[in-house]
Backbone as XML, in Angstrom:
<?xml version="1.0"?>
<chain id="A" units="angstrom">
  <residue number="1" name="UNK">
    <atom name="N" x="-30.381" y="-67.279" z="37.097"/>
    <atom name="CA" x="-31.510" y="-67.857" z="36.380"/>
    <atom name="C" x="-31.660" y="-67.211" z="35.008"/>
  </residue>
  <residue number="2" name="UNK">
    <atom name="N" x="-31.957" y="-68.016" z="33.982"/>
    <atom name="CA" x="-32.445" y="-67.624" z="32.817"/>
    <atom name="C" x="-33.835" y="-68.222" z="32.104"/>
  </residue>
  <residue number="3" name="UNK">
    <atom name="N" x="-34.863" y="-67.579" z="32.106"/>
    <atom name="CA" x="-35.854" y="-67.402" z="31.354"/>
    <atom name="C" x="-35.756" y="-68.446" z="30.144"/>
  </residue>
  <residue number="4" name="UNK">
    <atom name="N" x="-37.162" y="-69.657" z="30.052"/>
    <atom name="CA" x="-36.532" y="-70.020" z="29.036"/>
    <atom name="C" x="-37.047" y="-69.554" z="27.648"/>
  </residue>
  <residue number="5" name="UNK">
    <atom name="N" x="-37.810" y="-68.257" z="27.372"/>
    <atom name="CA" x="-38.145" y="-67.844" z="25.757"/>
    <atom name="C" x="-36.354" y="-67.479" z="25.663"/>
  </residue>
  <residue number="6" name="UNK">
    <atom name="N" x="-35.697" y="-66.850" z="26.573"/>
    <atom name="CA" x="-34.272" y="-66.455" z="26.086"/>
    <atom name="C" x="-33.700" y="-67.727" z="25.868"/>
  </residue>
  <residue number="7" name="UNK">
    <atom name="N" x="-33.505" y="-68.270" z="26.528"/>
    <atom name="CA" x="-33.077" y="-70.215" z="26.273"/>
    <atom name="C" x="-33.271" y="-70.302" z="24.731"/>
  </residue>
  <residue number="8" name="UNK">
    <atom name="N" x="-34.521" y="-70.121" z="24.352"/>
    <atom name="CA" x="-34.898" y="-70.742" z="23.381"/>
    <atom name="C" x="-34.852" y="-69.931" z="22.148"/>
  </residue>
  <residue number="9" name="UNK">
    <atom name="N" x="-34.327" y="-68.570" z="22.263"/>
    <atom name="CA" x="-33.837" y="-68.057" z="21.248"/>
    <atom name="C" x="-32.416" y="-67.693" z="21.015"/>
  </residue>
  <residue number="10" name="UNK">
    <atom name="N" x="-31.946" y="-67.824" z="22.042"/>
    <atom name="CA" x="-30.190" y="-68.184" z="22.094"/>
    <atom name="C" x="-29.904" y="-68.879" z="20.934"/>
  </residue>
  <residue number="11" name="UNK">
    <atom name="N" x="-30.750" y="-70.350" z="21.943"/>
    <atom name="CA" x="-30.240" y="-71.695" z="20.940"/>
    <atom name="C" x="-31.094" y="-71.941" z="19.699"/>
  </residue>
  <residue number="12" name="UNK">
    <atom name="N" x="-31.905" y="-70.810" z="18.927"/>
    <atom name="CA" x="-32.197" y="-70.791" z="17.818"/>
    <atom name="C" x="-33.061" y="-72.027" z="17.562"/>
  </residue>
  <residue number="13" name="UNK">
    <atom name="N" x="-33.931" y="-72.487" z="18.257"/>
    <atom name="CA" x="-34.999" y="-73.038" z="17.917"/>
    <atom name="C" x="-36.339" y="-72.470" z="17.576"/>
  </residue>
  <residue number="14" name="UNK">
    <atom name="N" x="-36.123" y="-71.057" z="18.171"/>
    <atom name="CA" x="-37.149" y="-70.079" z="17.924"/>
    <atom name="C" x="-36.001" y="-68.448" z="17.262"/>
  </residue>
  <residue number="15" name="UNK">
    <atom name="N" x="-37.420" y="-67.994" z="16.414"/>
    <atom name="CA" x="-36.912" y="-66.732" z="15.597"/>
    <atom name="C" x="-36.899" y="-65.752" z="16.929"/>
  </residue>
  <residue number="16" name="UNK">
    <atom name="N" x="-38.231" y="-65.637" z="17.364"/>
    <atom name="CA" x="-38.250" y="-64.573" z="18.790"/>
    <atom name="C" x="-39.119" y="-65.210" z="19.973"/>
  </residue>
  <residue number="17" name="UNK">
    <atom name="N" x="-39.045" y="-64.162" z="20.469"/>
    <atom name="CA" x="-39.155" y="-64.215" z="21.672"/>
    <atom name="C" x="-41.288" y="-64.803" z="21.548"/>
  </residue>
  <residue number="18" name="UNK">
    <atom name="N" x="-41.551" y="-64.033" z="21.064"/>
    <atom name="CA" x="-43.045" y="-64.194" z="20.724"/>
    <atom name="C" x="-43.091" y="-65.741" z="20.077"/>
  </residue>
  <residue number="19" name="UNK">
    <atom name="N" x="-42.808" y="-66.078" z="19.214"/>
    <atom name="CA" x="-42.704" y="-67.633" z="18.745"/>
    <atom name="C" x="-42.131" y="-68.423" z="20.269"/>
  </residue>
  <residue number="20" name="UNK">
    <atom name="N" x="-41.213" y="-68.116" z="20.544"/>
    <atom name="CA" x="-41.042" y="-68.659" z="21.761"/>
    <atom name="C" x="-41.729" y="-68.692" z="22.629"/>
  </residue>
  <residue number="21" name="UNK">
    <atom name="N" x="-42.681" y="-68.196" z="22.939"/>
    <atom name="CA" x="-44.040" y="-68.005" z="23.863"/>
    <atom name="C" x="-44.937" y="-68.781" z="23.602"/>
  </residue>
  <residue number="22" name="UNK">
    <atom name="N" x="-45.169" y="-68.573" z="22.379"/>
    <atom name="CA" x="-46.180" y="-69.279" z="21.950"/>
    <atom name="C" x="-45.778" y="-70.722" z="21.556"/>
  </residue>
  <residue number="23" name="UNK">
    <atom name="N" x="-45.039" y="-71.322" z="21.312"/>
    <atom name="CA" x="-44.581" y="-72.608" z="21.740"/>
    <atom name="C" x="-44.593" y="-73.520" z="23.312"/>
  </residue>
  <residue number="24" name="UNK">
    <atom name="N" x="-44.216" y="-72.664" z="24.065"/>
    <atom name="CA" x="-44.319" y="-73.151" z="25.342"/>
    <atom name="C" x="-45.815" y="-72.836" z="25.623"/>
  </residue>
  <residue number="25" name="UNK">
    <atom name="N" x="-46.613" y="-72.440" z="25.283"/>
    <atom name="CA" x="-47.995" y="-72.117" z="26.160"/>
    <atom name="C" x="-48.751" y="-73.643" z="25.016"/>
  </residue>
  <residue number="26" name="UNK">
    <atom name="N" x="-47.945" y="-74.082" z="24.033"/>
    <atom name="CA" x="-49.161" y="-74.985" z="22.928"/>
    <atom name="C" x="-48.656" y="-76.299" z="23.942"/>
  </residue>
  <residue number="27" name="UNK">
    <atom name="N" x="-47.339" y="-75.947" z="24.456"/>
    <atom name="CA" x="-46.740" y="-77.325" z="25.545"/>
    <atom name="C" x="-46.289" y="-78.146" z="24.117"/>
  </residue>
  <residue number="28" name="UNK">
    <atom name="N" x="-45.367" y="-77.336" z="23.411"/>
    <atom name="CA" x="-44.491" y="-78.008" z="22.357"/>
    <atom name="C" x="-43.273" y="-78.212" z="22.724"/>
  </residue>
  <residue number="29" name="UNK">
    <atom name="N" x="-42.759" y="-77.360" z="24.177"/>
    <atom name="CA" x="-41.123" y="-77.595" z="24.462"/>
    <atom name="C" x="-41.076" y="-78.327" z="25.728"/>
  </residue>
  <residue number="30" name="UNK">
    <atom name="N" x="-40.008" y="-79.214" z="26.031"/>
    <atom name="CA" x="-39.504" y="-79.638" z="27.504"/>
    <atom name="C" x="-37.763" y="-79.486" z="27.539"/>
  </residue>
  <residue number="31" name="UNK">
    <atom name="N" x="-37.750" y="-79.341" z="28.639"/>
    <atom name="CA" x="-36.203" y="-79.232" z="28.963"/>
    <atom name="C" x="-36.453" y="-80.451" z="30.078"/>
  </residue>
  <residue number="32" name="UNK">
    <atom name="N" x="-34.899" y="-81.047" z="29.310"/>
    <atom name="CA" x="-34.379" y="-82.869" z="29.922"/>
    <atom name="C" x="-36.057" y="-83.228" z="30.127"/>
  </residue>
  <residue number="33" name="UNK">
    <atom name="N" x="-36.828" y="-84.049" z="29.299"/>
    <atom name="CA" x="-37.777" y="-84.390" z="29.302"/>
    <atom name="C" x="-39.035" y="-84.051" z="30.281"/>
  </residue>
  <residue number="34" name="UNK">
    <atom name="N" x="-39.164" y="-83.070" z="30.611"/>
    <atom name="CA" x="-40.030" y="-82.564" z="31.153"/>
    <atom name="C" x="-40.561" y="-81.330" z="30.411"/>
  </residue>
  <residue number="35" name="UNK">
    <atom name="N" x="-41.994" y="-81.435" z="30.658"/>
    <atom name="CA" x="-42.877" y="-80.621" z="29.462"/>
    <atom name="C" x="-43.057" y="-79.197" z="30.211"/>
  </residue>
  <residue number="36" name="UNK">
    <atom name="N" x="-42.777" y="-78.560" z="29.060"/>
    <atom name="CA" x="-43.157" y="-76.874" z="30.118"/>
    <atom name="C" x="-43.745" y="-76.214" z="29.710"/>
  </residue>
  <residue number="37" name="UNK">
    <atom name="N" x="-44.989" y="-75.720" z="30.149"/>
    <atom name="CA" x="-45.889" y="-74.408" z="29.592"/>
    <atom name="C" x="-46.134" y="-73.402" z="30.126"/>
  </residue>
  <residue number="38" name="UNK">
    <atom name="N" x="-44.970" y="-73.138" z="31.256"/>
    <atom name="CA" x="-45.583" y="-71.404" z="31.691"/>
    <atom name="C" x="-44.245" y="-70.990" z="31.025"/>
  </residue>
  <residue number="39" name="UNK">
    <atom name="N" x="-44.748" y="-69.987" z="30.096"/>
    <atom name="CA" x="-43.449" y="-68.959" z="29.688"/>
    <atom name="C" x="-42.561" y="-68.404" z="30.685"/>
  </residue>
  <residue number="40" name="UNK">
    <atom name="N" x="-43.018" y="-68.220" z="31.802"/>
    <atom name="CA" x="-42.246" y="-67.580" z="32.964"/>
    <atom name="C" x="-40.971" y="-68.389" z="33.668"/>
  </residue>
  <residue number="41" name="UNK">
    <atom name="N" x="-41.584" y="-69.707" z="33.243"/>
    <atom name="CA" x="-40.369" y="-70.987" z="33.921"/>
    <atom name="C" x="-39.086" y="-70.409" z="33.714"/>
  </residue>
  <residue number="42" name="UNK">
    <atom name="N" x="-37.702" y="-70.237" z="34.555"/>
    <atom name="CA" x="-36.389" y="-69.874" z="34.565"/>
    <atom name="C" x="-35.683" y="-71.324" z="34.614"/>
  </residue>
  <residue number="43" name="UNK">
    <atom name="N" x="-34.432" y="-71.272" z="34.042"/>
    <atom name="CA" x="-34.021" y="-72.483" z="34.477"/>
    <atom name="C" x="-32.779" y="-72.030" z="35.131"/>
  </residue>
  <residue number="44" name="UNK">
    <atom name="N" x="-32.731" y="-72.655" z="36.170"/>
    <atom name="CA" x="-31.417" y="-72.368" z="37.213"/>
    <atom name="C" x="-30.002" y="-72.698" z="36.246"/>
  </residue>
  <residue number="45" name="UNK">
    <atom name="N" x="-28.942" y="-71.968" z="36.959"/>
    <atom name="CA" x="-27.347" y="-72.116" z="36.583"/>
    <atom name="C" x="-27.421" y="-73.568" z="36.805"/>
  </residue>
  <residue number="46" name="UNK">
    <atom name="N" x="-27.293" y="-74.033" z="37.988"/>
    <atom name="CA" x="-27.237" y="-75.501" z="38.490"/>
    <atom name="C" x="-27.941" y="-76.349" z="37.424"/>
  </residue>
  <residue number="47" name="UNK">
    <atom name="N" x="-29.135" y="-76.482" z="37.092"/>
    <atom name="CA" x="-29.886" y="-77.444" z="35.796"/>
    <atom name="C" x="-28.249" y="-77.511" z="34.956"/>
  </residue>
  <residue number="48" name="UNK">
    <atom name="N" x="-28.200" y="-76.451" z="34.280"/>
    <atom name="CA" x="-26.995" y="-76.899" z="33.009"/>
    <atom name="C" x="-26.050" y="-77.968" z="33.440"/>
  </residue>
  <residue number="49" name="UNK">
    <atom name="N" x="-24.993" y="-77.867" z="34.480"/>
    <atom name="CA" x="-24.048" y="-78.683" z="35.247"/>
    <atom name="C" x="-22.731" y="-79.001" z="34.655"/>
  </residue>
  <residue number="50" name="UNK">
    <atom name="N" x="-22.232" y="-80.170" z="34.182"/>
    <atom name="CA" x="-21.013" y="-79.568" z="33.085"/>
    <atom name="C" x="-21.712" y="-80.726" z="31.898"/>
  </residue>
  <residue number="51" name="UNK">
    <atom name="N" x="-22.679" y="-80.831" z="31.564"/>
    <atom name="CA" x="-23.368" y="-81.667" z="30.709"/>
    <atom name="C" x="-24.139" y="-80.580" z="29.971"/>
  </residue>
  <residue number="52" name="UNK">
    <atom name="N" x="-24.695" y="-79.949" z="30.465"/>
    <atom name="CA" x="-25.529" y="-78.790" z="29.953"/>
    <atom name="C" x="-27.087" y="-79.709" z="30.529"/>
  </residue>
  <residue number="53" name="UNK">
    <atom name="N" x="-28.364" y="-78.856" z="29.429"/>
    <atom name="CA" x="-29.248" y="-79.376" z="29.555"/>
    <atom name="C" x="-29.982" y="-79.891" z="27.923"/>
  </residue>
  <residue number="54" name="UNK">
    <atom name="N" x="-30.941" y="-80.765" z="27.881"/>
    <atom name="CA" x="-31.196" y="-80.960" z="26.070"/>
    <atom name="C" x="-32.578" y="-79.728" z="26.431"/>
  </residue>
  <residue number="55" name="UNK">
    <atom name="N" x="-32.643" y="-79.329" z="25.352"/>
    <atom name="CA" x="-34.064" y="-78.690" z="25.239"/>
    <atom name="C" x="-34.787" y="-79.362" z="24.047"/>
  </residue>
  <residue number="56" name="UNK">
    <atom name="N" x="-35.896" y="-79.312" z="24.329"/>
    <atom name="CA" x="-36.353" y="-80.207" z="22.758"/>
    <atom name="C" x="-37.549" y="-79.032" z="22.327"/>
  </residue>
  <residue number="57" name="UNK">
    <atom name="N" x="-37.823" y="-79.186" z="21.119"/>
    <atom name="CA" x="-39.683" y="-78.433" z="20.798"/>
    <atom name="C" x="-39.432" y="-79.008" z="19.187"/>
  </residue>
  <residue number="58" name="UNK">
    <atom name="N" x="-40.873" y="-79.528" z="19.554"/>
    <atom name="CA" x="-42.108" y="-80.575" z="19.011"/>
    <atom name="C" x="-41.501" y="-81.831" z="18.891"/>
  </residue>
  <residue number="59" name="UNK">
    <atom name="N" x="-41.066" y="-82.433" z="17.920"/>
    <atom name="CA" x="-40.592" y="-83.952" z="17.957"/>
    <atom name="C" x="-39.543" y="-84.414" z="17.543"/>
  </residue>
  <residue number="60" name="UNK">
    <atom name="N" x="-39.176" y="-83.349" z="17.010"/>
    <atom name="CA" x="-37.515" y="-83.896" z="16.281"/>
    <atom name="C" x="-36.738" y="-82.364" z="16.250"/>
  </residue>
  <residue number="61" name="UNK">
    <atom name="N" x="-37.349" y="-81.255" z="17.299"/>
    <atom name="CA" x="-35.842" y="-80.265" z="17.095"/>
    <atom name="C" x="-35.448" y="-80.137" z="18.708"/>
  </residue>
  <residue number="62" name="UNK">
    <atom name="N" x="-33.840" y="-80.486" z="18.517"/>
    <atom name="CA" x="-33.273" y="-80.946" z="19.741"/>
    <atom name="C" x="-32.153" y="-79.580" z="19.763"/>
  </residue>
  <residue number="63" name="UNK">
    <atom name="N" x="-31.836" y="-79.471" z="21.153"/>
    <atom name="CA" x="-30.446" y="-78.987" z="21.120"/>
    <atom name="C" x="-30.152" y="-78.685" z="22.220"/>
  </residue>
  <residue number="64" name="UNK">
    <atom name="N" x="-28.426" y="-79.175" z="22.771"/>
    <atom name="CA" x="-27.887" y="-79.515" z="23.728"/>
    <atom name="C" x="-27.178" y="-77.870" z="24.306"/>
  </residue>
  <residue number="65" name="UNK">
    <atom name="N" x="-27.944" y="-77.475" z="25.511"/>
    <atom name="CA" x="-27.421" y="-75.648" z="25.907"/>
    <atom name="C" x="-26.363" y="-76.413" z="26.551"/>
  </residue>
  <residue number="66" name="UNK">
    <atom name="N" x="-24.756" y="-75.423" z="26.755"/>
    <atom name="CA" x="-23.839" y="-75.579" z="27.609"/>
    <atom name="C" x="-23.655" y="-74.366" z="28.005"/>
  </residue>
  <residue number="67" name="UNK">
    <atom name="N" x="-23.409" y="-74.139" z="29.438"/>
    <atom name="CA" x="-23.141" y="-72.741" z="30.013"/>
    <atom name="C" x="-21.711" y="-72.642" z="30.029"/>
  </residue>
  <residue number="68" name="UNK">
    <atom name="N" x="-20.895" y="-71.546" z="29.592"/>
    <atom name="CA" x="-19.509" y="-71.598" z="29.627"/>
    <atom name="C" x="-19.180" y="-70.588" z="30.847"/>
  </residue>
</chain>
């Protein structure tokens, strides 16, 4: 499992970890269209699959995670 403020600063939609927090608690991010606001949410190995998963936050910043 991985945490998604790390998710979300991997894939550089967020500067840190704190911006990343605070995005998910305003309920600005969803992963594969579902809205998420507890910072604590993990997303399983399995979610990615060999597609990955999209993450989105606010309305137009997208980006496709692949687990290698």
């Amino acid at each position: 499992n991985i945490d998604i403020l790390t998710v979300l600063t991997k894939s550089g939609l967020a500067a840190s970890r704190s911006e990343a927090r605070r995005n998910v608690e305003q309920g600005g991010v969803s992963v594969d269209g579902e809205k998420i606001t507890d910072p604590k949410y993990a997303v399983e190995k399995a979610a990615f699959g060999e597609d990955g998963i999209v993450l989105k936050k606010g309305k137009k910043n997208f980006r496709k995670v692949i687990v290698k």
